[in-house]
PDB file of C-alpha atoms in Angstrom:
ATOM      1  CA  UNK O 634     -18.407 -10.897   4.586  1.00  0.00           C
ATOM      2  CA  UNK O 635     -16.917 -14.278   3.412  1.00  0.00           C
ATOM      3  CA  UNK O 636     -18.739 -17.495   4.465  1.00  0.00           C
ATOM      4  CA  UNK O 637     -16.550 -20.506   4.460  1.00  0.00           C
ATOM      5  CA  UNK O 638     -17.411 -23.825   5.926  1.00  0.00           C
ATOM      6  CA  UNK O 639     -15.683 -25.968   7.840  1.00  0.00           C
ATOM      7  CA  UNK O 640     -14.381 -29.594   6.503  1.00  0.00           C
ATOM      8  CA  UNK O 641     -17.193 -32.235   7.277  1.00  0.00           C
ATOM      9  CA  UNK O 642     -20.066 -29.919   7.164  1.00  0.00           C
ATOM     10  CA  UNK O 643     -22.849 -29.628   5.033  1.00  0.00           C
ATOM     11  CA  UNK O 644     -22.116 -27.038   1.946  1.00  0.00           C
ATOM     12  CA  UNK O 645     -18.442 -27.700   2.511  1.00  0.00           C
ATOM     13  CA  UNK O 646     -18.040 -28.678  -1.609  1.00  0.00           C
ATOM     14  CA  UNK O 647     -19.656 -24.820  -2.201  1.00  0.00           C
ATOM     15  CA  UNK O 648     -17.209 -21.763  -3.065  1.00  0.00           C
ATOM     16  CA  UNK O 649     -17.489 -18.993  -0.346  1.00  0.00           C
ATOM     17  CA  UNK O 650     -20.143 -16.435  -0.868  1.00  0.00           C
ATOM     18  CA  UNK O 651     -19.986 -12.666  -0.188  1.00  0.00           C
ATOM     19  CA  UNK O 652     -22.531 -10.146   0.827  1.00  0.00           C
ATOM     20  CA  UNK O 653     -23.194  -6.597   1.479  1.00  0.00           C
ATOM     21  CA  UNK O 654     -23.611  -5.591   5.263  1.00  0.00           C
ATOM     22  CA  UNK O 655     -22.789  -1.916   6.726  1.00  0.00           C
ATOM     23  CA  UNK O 656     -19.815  -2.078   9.145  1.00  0.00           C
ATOM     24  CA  UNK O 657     -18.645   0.849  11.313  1.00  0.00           C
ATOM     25  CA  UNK O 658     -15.448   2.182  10.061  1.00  0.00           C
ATOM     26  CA  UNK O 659     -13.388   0.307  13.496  1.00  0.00           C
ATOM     27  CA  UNK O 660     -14.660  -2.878  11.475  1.00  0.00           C
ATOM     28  CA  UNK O 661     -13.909  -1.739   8.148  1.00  0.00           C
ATOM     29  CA  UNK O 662     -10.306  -0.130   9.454  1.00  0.00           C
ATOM     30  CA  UNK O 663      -9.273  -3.776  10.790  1.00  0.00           C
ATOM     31  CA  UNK O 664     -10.511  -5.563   8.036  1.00  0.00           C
ATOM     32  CA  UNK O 665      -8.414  -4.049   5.577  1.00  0.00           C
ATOM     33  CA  UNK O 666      -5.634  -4.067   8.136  1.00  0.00           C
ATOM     34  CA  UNK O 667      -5.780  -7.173   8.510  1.00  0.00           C
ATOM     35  CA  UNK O 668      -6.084  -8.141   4.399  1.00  0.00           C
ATOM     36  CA  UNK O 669      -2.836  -5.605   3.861  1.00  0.00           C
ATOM     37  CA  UNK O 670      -1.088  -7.605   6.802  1.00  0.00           C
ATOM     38  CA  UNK O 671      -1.902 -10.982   5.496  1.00  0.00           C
ATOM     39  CA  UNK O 672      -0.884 -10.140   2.041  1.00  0.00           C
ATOM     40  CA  UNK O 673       1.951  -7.270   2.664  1.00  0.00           C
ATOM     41  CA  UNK O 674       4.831 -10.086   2.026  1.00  0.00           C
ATOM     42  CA  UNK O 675       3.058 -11.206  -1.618  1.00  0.00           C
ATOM     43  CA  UNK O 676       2.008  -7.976  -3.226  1.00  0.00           C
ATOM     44  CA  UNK O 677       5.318  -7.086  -2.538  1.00  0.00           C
ATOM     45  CA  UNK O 678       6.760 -10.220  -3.958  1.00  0.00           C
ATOM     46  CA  UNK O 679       5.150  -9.581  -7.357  1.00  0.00           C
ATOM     47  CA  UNK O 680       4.898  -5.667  -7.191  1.00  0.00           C
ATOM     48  CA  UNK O 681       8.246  -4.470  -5.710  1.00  0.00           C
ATOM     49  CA  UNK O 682      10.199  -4.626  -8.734  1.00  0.00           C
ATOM     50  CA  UNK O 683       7.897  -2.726 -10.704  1.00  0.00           C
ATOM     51  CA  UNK O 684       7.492  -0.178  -7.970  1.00  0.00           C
ATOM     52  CA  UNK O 685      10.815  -0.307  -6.948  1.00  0.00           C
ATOM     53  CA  UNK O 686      12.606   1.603  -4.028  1.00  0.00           C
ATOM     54  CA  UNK O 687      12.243   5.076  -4.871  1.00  0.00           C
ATOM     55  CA  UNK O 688      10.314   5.602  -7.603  1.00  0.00           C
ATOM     56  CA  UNK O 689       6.858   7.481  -7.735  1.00  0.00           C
ATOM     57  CA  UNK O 690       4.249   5.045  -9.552  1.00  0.00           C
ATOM     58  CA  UNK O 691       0.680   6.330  -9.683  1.00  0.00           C
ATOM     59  CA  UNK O 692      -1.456   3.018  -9.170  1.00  0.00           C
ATOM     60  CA  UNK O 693      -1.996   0.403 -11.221  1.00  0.00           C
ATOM     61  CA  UNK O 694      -1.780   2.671 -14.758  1.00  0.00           C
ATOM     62  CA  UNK O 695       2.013   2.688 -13.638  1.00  0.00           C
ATOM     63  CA  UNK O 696       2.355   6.476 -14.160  1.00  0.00           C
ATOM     64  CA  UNK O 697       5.735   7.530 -13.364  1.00  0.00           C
ATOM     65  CA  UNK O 698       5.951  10.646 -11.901  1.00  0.00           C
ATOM     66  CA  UNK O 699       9.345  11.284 -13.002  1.00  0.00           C
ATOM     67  CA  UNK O 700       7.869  11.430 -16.604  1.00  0.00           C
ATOM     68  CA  UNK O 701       4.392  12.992 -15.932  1.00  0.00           C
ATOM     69  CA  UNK O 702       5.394  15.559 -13.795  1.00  0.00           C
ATOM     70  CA  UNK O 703       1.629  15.716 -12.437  1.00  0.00           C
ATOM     71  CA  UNK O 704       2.812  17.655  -9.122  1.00  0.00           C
ATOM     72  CA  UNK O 705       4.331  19.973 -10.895  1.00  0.00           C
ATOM     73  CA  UNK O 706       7.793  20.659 -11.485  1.00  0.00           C
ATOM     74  CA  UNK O 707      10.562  18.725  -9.363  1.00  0.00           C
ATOM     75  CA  UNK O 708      11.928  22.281  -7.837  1.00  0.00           C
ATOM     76  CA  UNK O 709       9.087  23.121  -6.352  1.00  0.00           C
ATOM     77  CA  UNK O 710       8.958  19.731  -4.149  1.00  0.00           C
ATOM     78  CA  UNK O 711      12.131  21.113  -2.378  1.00  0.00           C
ATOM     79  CA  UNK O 712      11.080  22.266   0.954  1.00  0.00           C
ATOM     80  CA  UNK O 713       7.323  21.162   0.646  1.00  0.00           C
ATOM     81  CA  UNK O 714       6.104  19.415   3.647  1.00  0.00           C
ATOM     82  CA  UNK O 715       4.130  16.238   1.982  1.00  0.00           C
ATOM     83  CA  UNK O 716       1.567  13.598   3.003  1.00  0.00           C
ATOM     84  CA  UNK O 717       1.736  10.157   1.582  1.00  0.00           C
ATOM     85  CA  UNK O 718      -1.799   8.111   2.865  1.00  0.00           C
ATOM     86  CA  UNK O 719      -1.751   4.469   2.014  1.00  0.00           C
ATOM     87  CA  UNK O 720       2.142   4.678   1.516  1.00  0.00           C
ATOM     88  CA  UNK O 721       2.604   0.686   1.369  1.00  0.00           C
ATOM     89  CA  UNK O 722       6.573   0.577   1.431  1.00  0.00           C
ATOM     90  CA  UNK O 723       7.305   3.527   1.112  1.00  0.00           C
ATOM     91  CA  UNK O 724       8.242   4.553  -2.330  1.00  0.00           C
ATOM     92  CA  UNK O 725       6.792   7.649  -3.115  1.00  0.00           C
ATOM     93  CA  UNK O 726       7.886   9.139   0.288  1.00  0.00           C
ATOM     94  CA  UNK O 727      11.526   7.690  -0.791  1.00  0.00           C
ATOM     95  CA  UNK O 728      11.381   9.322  -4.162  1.00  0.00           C
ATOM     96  CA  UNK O 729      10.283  12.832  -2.945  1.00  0.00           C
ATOM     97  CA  UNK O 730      12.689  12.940  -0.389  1.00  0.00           C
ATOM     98  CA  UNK O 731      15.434  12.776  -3.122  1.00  0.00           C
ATOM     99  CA  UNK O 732      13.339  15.671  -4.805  1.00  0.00           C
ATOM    100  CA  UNK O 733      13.953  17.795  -1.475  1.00  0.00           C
ATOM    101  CA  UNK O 734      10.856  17.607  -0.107  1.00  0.00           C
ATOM    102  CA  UNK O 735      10.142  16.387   3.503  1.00  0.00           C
ATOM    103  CA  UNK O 736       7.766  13.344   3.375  1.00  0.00           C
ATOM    104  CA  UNK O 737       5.573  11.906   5.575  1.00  0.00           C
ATOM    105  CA  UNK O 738       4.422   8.519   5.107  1.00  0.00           C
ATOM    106  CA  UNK O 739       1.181   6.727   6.781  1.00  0.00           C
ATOM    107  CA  UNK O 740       0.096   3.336   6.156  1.00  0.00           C
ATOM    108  CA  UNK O 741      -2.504   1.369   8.205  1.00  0.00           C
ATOM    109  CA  UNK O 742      -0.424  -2.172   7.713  1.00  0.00           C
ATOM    110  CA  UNK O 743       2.002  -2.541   9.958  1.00  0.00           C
ATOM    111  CA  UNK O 744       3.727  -5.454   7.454  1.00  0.00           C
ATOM    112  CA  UNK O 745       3.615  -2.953   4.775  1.00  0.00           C
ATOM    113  CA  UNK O 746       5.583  -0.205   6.901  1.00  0.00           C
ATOM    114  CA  UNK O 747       8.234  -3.205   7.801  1.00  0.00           C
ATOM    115  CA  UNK O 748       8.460  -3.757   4.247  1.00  0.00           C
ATOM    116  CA  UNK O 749       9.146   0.281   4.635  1.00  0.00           C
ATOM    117  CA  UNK O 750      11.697  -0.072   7.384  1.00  0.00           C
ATOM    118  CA  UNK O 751      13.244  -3.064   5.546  1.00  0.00           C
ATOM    119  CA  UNK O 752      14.029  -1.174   2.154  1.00  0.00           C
ATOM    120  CA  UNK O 753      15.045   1.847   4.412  1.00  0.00           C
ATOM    121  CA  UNK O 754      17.889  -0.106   6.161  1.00  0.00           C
ATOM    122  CA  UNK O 755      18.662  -1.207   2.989  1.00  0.00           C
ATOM    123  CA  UNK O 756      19.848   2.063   1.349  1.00  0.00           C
TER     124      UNK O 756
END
């Protein structure tokens, strides 16, 4: 939890503080909604070209799995019925459907799936 203060009250020259609290998972769920939402457009902004349309980048090491080949070879995608969690825009799914396979893709941010939609009208 972030504690800000408001302008004209006491402690409003501090820096926010955090702390550790349990929340249920309906908290946690529209918390990071909501950070993904607010901050779809700029991760975007400095990540797309990296990531790119189609291309299958594992996270932030930048893996390509065109290179690595970590799920397995590229013939045996055709066909396979796959499950993208956390797909952001859609890039992965993108890149194994070119491979054949038939991609599903799930993200909890609904600005990340119009980035999604965006690239898809796009192509």
């Amino acid at each position: 939890m972030v504690q800000e203060h408001e302008p004209g009250t006491p402690g409003e020259d501090t820096e926010p503080t955090a702390t550790r609290r349990t929340a249920d998972e309906a908290e946690s769920s529209r918390a990071s909604r909501g950070w993904w939402d607010r901050n779809a457009d700029e991760y975007q902004e400095e990540h797309g070209a990296f990531l790119g349309d189609d291309r299958f980048i594992w996270g932030p090491e930048g893996l390509d799995e065109a290179e690595a080949g970590l799920l397995g070879p590229v013939e045996a995608l055709k066909g396979r019925d796959v499950l993208e969690v956390g797909a952001g825009a859609a890039q992965c799914a993108r890149w194994l459907a070119a491979q054949g396979a038939r991609p599903v893709a799930l993200d909890l941010s609904h600005r990340q799936l119009r980035h999604a939609r965006r690239i898809d009208a796009a192509a």
